[in-house]
Amino acid sequence: MLTILFYLSATVAIIATFMVITRYHAVHALLYLVVSFLAIAMIFFTIGAPFIAALEVIIYAGAIMTLFIFVIMMFSLGTSTINQEKIWLTPKTWLGPSILTFILLVQFILIIIEDGNQASTFEVIEPKDVGLSLFTKYLLGVELSGMLLLAGIVGAYHLGKRKKNVLHRYLKMGKNNG
Amino acid sequence: MDSISMETGFIIAGILFTLGLTGVMIRRNLIFVLMSIEIMLNAAGLAFVFAGSFWNQADGQVMFIFILAVAAAEVSVGLALIILIFQKFKTLDIDQLSKMKG
């Protein structure tokens, strides 16, 4: 049963991701991206990682996609942008890169398959084990990623801040006179 | 069909990663490029979790949490930069932006 669900959600994830990179409208692409993330969360659940599945839904599909939606709404891209995307996405544009990346994918699959087929049934890894590993073995990593997030917050605040036009008293006077 | 082979999981992660890479190369809108980068990060995380589950280790999931943190930081700074670029140049076309040096 879980195996069928795994293959089903993997198919959904791949189709949704394909739709993301071919849509013209940004919001449509974003909704397909959410579907893709939900399907990947389902994959995580079937391979015995329920904690990661929850994180995928909460953080990826929830928080990060909400950020994207806010930014797209801020731009209020109209129909002209969609037409522009249509003009940009001609076969001449996508054929070359697609063939090249497809060759890379074929190579990757060949390398993996050459190792021989190993099958496994997955046991559920409890969130407790993840937490224990996270805060003992990888404590330094947790602290470093905390620093990274802090840098991200400071960077986003600094970039998003509207700069006030501050003029010196003397310059202001000069502007009024001139 | 009773169990999932390790190759299947890596191939799925590889397909998702390749789709993301294609997206980065073929799209010219900055928002789509950032979305494709998200897809690539997520595919890398999928490979990590898959390997961790295969060997019954929690390390793969720990790595996914780190990837999540990196993705969150990257998206927040990237979107702030995109807003700035849009305010300054009134366009998100990467070809036009590369012409506006200096």
GROMACS .gro file of C-alpha atoms in nm:
model
  280
    1MET     CA    1   0.000   0.000   0.000
    2LEU     CA    2   0.272   0.244   0.100
    3THR     CA    3   0.467   0.150  -0.211
    4ILE     CA    4   0.175   0.241  -0.436
    5LEU     CA    5   0.134   0.570  -0.250
    6PHE     CA    6   0.506   0.636  -0.293
    7TYR     CA    7   0.500   0.591  -0.668
    8LEU     CA    8   0.176   0.787  -0.700
    9SER     CA    9   0.306   1.086  -0.505
   10ALA     CA   10   0.638   1.073  -0.690
   11THR     CA   11   0.451   1.095  -1.021
   12VAL     CA   12   0.244   1.385  -0.890
   13ALA     CA   13   0.558   1.563  -0.769
   14ILE     CA   14   0.734   1.529  -1.105
   15ILE     CA   15   0.431   1.640  -1.309
   16ALA     CA   16   0.365   1.938  -1.077
   17THR     CA   17   0.732   2.043  -1.094
   18PHE     CA   18   0.721   2.020  -1.472
   19MET     CA   19   0.414   2.246  -1.470
   20VAL     CA   20   0.598   2.497  -1.247
   21ILE     CA   21   0.872   2.559  -1.501
   22THR     CA   22   0.635   2.583  -1.799
   23ARG     CA   23   0.358   2.813  -1.667
   24TYR     CA   24   0.339   3.174  -1.787
   25HIS     CA   25   0.149   3.313  -1.489
   26ALA     CA   26   0.359   3.341  -1.171
   27VAL     CA   27   0.070   3.261  -0.935
   28HIS     CA   28  -0.023   2.947  -1.131
   29ALA     CA   29   0.339   2.831  -1.116
   30LEU     CA   30   0.340   2.897  -0.742
   31LEU     CA   31   0.027   2.688  -0.683
   32TYR     CA   32   0.181   2.399  -0.878
   33LEU     CA   33   0.492   2.439  -0.665
   34VAL     CA   34   0.279   2.402  -0.350
   35VAL     CA   35   0.127   2.083  -0.497
   36SER     CA   36   0.477   1.955  -0.570
   37PHE     CA   37   0.589   2.021  -0.213
   38LEU     CA   38   0.281   1.849  -0.072
   39ALA     CA   39   0.352   1.545  -0.291
   40ILE     CA   40   0.712   1.539  -0.170
   41ALA     CA   41   0.582   1.557   0.188
   42MET     CA   42   0.378   1.247   0.107
   43ILE     CA   43   0.695   1.076  -0.021
   44PHE     CA   44   0.867   1.159   0.309
   45PHE     CA   45   0.576   1.009   0.497
   46THR     CA   46   0.589   0.686   0.299
   47ILE     CA   47   0.964   0.637   0.345
   48GLY     CA   48   0.935   0.666   0.722
   49ALA     CA   49   1.013   1.030   0.796
   50PRO     CA   50   0.688   1.175   0.938
   51PHE     CA   51   0.865   1.461   1.117
   52ILE     CA   52   1.026   1.581   0.794
   53ALA     CA   53   0.691   1.548   0.616
   54ALA     CA   54   0.536   1.785   0.871
   55LEU     CA   55   0.829   2.028   0.836
   56GLU     CA   56   0.794   2.021   0.458
   57VAL     CA   57   0.427   2.117   0.479
   58ILE     CA   58   0.471   2.379   0.751
   59ILE     CA   59   0.788   2.551   0.638
   60TYR     CA   60   0.815   2.494   0.262
   61ALA     CA   61   0.451   2.488   0.155
   62GLY     CA   62   0.347   2.722   0.437
   63ALA     CA   63   0.608   2.984   0.515
   64ILE     CA   64   0.832   3.006   0.210
   65MET     CA   65   0.548   2.992  -0.044
   66THR     CA   66   0.361   3.261   0.151
   67LEU     CA   67   0.665   3.485   0.114
   68PHE     CA   68   0.663   3.424  -0.261
   69ILE     CA   69   0.291   3.502  -0.283
   70PHE     CA   70   0.337   3.830  -0.093
   71VAL     CA   71   0.615   3.940  -0.326
   72ILE     CA   72   0.421   3.847  -0.642
   73MET     CA   73   0.116   4.036  -0.512
   74MET     CA   74   0.339   4.338  -0.446
   75PHE     CA   75   0.445   4.350  -0.810
   76SER     CA   76   0.087   4.308  -0.934
   77LEU     CA   77   0.210   4.171  -1.264
   78GLY     CA   78  -0.063   4.215  -1.524
   79THR     CA   79  -0.153   4.043  -1.848
   80SER     CA   80   0.127   4.220  -2.033
   81THR     CA   81   0.381   4.024  -1.828
   82ILE     CA   82   0.208   3.697  -1.914
   83ASN     CA   83   0.223   3.779  -2.284
   84GLN     CA   84   0.588   3.866  -2.243
   85GLU     CA   85   0.653   3.528  -2.082
   86LYS     CA   86   0.475   3.363  -2.375
   87ILE     CA   87   0.705   3.539  -2.618
   88TRP     CA   88   1.013   3.448  -2.414
   89LEU     CA   89   0.937   3.079  -2.381
   90THR     CA   90   0.984   2.972  -2.742
   91PRO     CA   91   1.122   2.628  -2.838
   92LYS     CA   92   1.440   2.803  -2.942
   93THR     CA   93   1.485   2.912  -2.581
   94TRP     CA   94   1.409   2.592  -2.398
   95LEU     CA   95   1.526   2.323  -2.639
   96GLY     CA   96   1.902   2.358  -2.585
   97PRO     CA   97   1.907   2.370  -2.203
   98SER     CA   98   1.647   2.092  -2.180
   99ILE     CA   99   1.850   1.854  -2.396
  100LEU     CA  100   2.169   1.928  -2.201
  101THR     CA  101   2.007   1.874  -1.861
  102PHE     CA  102   1.836   1.560  -1.991
  103ILE     CA  103   2.176   1.416  -2.085
  104LEU     CA  104   2.298   1.492  -1.732
  105LEU     CA  105   1.993   1.316  -1.588
  106VAL     CA  106   2.052   1.007  -1.803
  107GLN     CA  107   2.414   0.992  -1.685
  108PHE     CA  108   2.303   1.024  -1.323
  109ILE     CA  109   2.048   0.743  -1.358
  110LEU     CA  110   2.304   0.517  -1.532
  111ILE     CA  111   2.555   0.568  -1.250
  112ILE     CA  112   2.294   0.482  -0.988
  113ILE     CA  113   2.163   0.174  -1.168
  114GLU     CA  114   2.509   0.031  -1.228
  115ASP     CA  115   2.551  -0.034  -0.854
  116GLY     CA  116   2.295  -0.314  -0.858
  117ASN     CA  117   1.944  -0.318  -0.730
  118GLN     CA  118   1.903  -0.307  -0.354
  119ALA     CA  119   1.556  -0.301  -0.210
  120SER     CA  120   1.463  -0.209   0.142
  121THR     CA  121   1.160  -0.172   0.360
  122PHE     CA  122   1.165   0.148   0.556
  123GLU     CA  123   1.132   0.175   0.930
  124VAL     CA  124   0.991   0.490   1.082
  125ILE     CA  125   1.260   0.713   1.230
  126GLU     CA  126   1.103   0.885   1.528
  127PRO     CA  127   1.133   1.262   1.575
  128LYS     CA  128   1.302   1.182   1.908
  129ASP     CA  129   1.599   1.023   1.730
  130VAL     CA  130   1.623   1.319   1.496
  131GLY     CA  131   1.619   1.561   1.787
  132LEU     CA  132   1.880   1.364   1.980
  133SER     CA  133   2.108   1.354   1.680
  134LEU     CA  134   2.044   1.721   1.605
  135PHE     CA  135   2.132   1.849   1.952
  136THR     CA  136   2.423   1.619   2.030
  137LYS     CA  137   2.617   1.527   1.717
  138TYR     CA  138   2.518   1.827   1.508
  139LEU     CA  139   2.501   2.096   1.779
  140LEU     CA  140   2.759   2.310   1.602
  141GLY     CA  141   2.556   2.288   1.283
  142VAL     CA  142   2.245   2.405   1.466
  143GLU     CA  143   2.429   2.706   1.603
  144LEU     CA  144   2.577   2.787   1.263
  145SER     CA  145   2.238   2.767   1.093
  146GLY     CA  146   2.104   2.995   1.366
  147MET     CA  147   2.372   3.247   1.273
  148LEU     CA  148   2.281   3.203   0.906
  149LEU     CA  149   1.915   3.274   0.978
  150LEU     CA  150   2.013   3.582   1.179
  151ALA     CA  151   2.222   3.702   0.884
  152GLY     CA  152   1.922   3.638   0.660
  153ILE     CA  153   1.693   3.844   0.882
  154VAL     CA  154   1.939   4.132   0.905
  155GLY     CA  155   2.004   4.121   0.530
  156ALA     CA  156   1.636   4.115   0.438
  157TYR     CA  157   1.563   4.401   0.680
  158HIS     CA  158   1.848   4.608   0.546
  159LEU     CA  159   1.750   4.551   0.183
  160GLY     CA  160   1.378   4.601   0.241
  161LYS     CA  161   1.415   4.920   0.440
  162ARG     CA  162   1.296   5.232   0.261
  163LYS     CA  163   1.571   5.486   0.260
  164LYS     CA  164   1.470   5.828   0.385
  165ASN     CA  165   1.607   6.119   0.196
  166VAL     CA  166   1.797   6.302   0.469
  167LEU     CA  167   1.940   6.638   0.374
  168HIS     CA  168   2.151   6.868   0.583
  169ARG     CA  169   1.985   7.187   0.705
  170TYR     CA  170   2.212   7.398   0.487
  171LEU     CA  171   2.143   7.193   0.173
  172LYS     CA  172   1.770   7.210   0.239
  173MET     CA  173   1.789   7.587   0.257
  174GLY     CA  174   1.989   7.597  -0.064
  175LYS     CA  175   1.726   7.383  -0.233
  176ASN     CA  176   1.448   7.618  -0.127
  177ASN     CA  177   1.635   7.922  -0.248
  178GLY     CA  178   1.745   7.770  -0.575
  179MET     CA  179   0.658  -0.410  -0.575
  180ASP     CA  180   0.666  -0.473  -0.202
  181SER     CA  181   0.952  -0.240  -0.123
  182ILE     CA  182   1.106   0.070  -0.272
  183SER     CA  183   1.458   0.035  -0.405
  184MET     CA  184   1.713   0.299  -0.320
  185GLU     CA  185   1.771   0.373  -0.687
  186THR     CA  186   1.408   0.476  -0.735
  187GLY     CA  187   1.433   0.743  -0.467
  188PHE     CA  188   1.758   0.883  -0.603
  189ILE     CA  189   1.620   0.882  -0.957
  190ILE     CA  190   1.313   1.078  -0.842
  191ALA     CA  191   1.538   1.328  -0.663
  192GLY     CA  192   1.752   1.348  -0.977
  193ILE     CA  193   1.452   1.412  -1.202
  194LEU     CA  194   1.328   1.689  -0.971
  195PHE     CA  195   1.676   1.843  -0.955
  196THR     CA  196   1.708   1.833  -1.333
  197LEU     CA  197   1.369   1.999  -1.375
  198GLY     CA  198   1.480   2.275  -1.139
  199LEU     CA  199   1.808   2.319  -1.329
  200THR     CA  200   1.618   2.340  -1.658
  201GLY     CA  201   1.390   2.601  -1.503
  202VAL     CA  202   1.687   2.814  -1.398
  203MET     CA  203   1.824   2.802  -1.751
  204ILE     CA  204   1.511   2.857  -1.960
  205ARG     CA  205   1.318   3.118  -1.762
  206ARG     CA  206   1.400   3.486  -1.786
  207ASN     CA  207   1.183   3.614  -1.503
  208LEU     CA  208   1.371   3.646  -1.173
  209ILE     CA  209   1.081   3.507  -0.967
  210PHE     CA  210   1.073   3.188  -1.174
  211VAL     CA  211   1.448   3.152  -1.139
  212LEU     CA  212   1.417   3.173  -0.760
  213MET     CA  213   1.134   2.916  -0.763
  214SER     CA  214   1.349   2.677  -0.967
  215ILE     CA  215   1.630   2.717  -0.716
  216GLU     CA  216   1.380   2.619  -0.444
  217ILE     CA  217   1.295   2.305  -0.643
  218MET     CA  218   1.665   2.214  -0.666
  219LEU     CA  219   1.720   2.262  -0.290
  220ASN     CA  220   1.416   2.049  -0.216
  221ALA     CA  221   1.537   1.771  -0.447
  222ALA     CA  222   1.873   1.767  -0.268
  223GLY     CA  223   1.688   1.739   0.063
  224LEU     CA  224   1.480   1.453  -0.074
  225ALA     CA  225   1.798   1.263  -0.163
  226PHE     CA  226   1.933   1.319   0.190
  227VAL     CA  227   1.616   1.196   0.361
  228PHE     CA  228   1.602   0.899   0.127
  229ALA     CA  229   1.957   0.793   0.207
  230GLY     CA  230   1.892   0.843   0.579
  231SER     CA  231   1.580   0.630   0.569
  232PHE     CA  232   1.753   0.363   0.368
  233TRP     CA  233   2.028   0.316   0.626
  234ASN     CA  234   1.791   0.377   0.920
  235GLN     CA  235   1.988   0.678   1.038
  236ALA     CA  236   1.852   1.009   1.162
  237ASP     CA  237   2.140   1.202   0.998
  238GLY     CA  238   1.959   1.241   0.667
  239GLN     CA  239   1.669   1.415   0.837
  240VAL     CA  240   1.909   1.640   1.030
  241MET     CA  241   2.065   1.743   0.699
  242PHE     CA  242   1.718   1.818   0.562
  243ILE     CA  243   1.655   2.053   0.855
  244PHE     CA  244   1.980   2.236   0.773
  245ILE     CA  245   1.877   2.259   0.407
  246LEU     CA  246   1.544   2.404   0.523
  247ALA     CA  247   1.725   2.674   0.722
  248VAL     CA  248   1.947   2.758   0.424
  249ALA     CA  249   1.644   2.774   0.193
  250ALA     CA  250   1.459   3.007   0.429
  251ALA     CA  251   1.757   3.245   0.459
  252GLU     CA  252   1.818   3.234   0.083
  253VAL     CA  253   1.455   3.307  -0.001
  254SER     CA  254   1.424   3.599   0.240
  255VAL     CA  255   1.737   3.772   0.109
  256GLY     CA  256   1.662   3.680  -0.252
  257LEU     CA  257   1.309   3.817  -0.243
  258ALA     CA  258   1.428   4.139  -0.076
  259LEU     CA  259   1.683   4.176  -0.356
  260ILE     CA  260   1.415   4.112  -0.619
  261ILE     CA  261   1.196   4.385  -0.466
  262LEU     CA  262   1.490   4.627  -0.476
  263ILE     CA  263   1.570   4.536  -0.838
  264PHE     CA  264   1.207   4.586  -0.939
  265GLN     CA  265   1.191   4.924  -0.769
  266LYS     CA  266   1.513   5.037  -0.932
  267PHE     CA  267   1.484   4.900  -1.286
  268LYS     CA  268   1.105   4.843  -1.318
  269THR     CA  269   1.169   4.504  -1.477
  270LEU     CA  270   1.253   4.147  -1.374
  271ASP     CA  271   1.399   4.041  -1.711
  272ILE     CA  272   1.746   3.903  -1.638
  273ASP     CA  273   1.870   3.981  -1.989
  274GLN     CA  274   1.787   4.349  -1.948
  275LEU     CA  275   1.936   4.355  -1.599
  276SER     CA  276   2.268   4.219  -1.725
  277LYS     CA  277   2.290   4.510  -1.968
  278MET     CA  278   2.251   4.767  -1.692
  279LYS     CA  279   2.596   4.743  -1.543
  280GLY     CA  280   2.734   5.019  -1.324
   0.00000   0.00000   0.00000
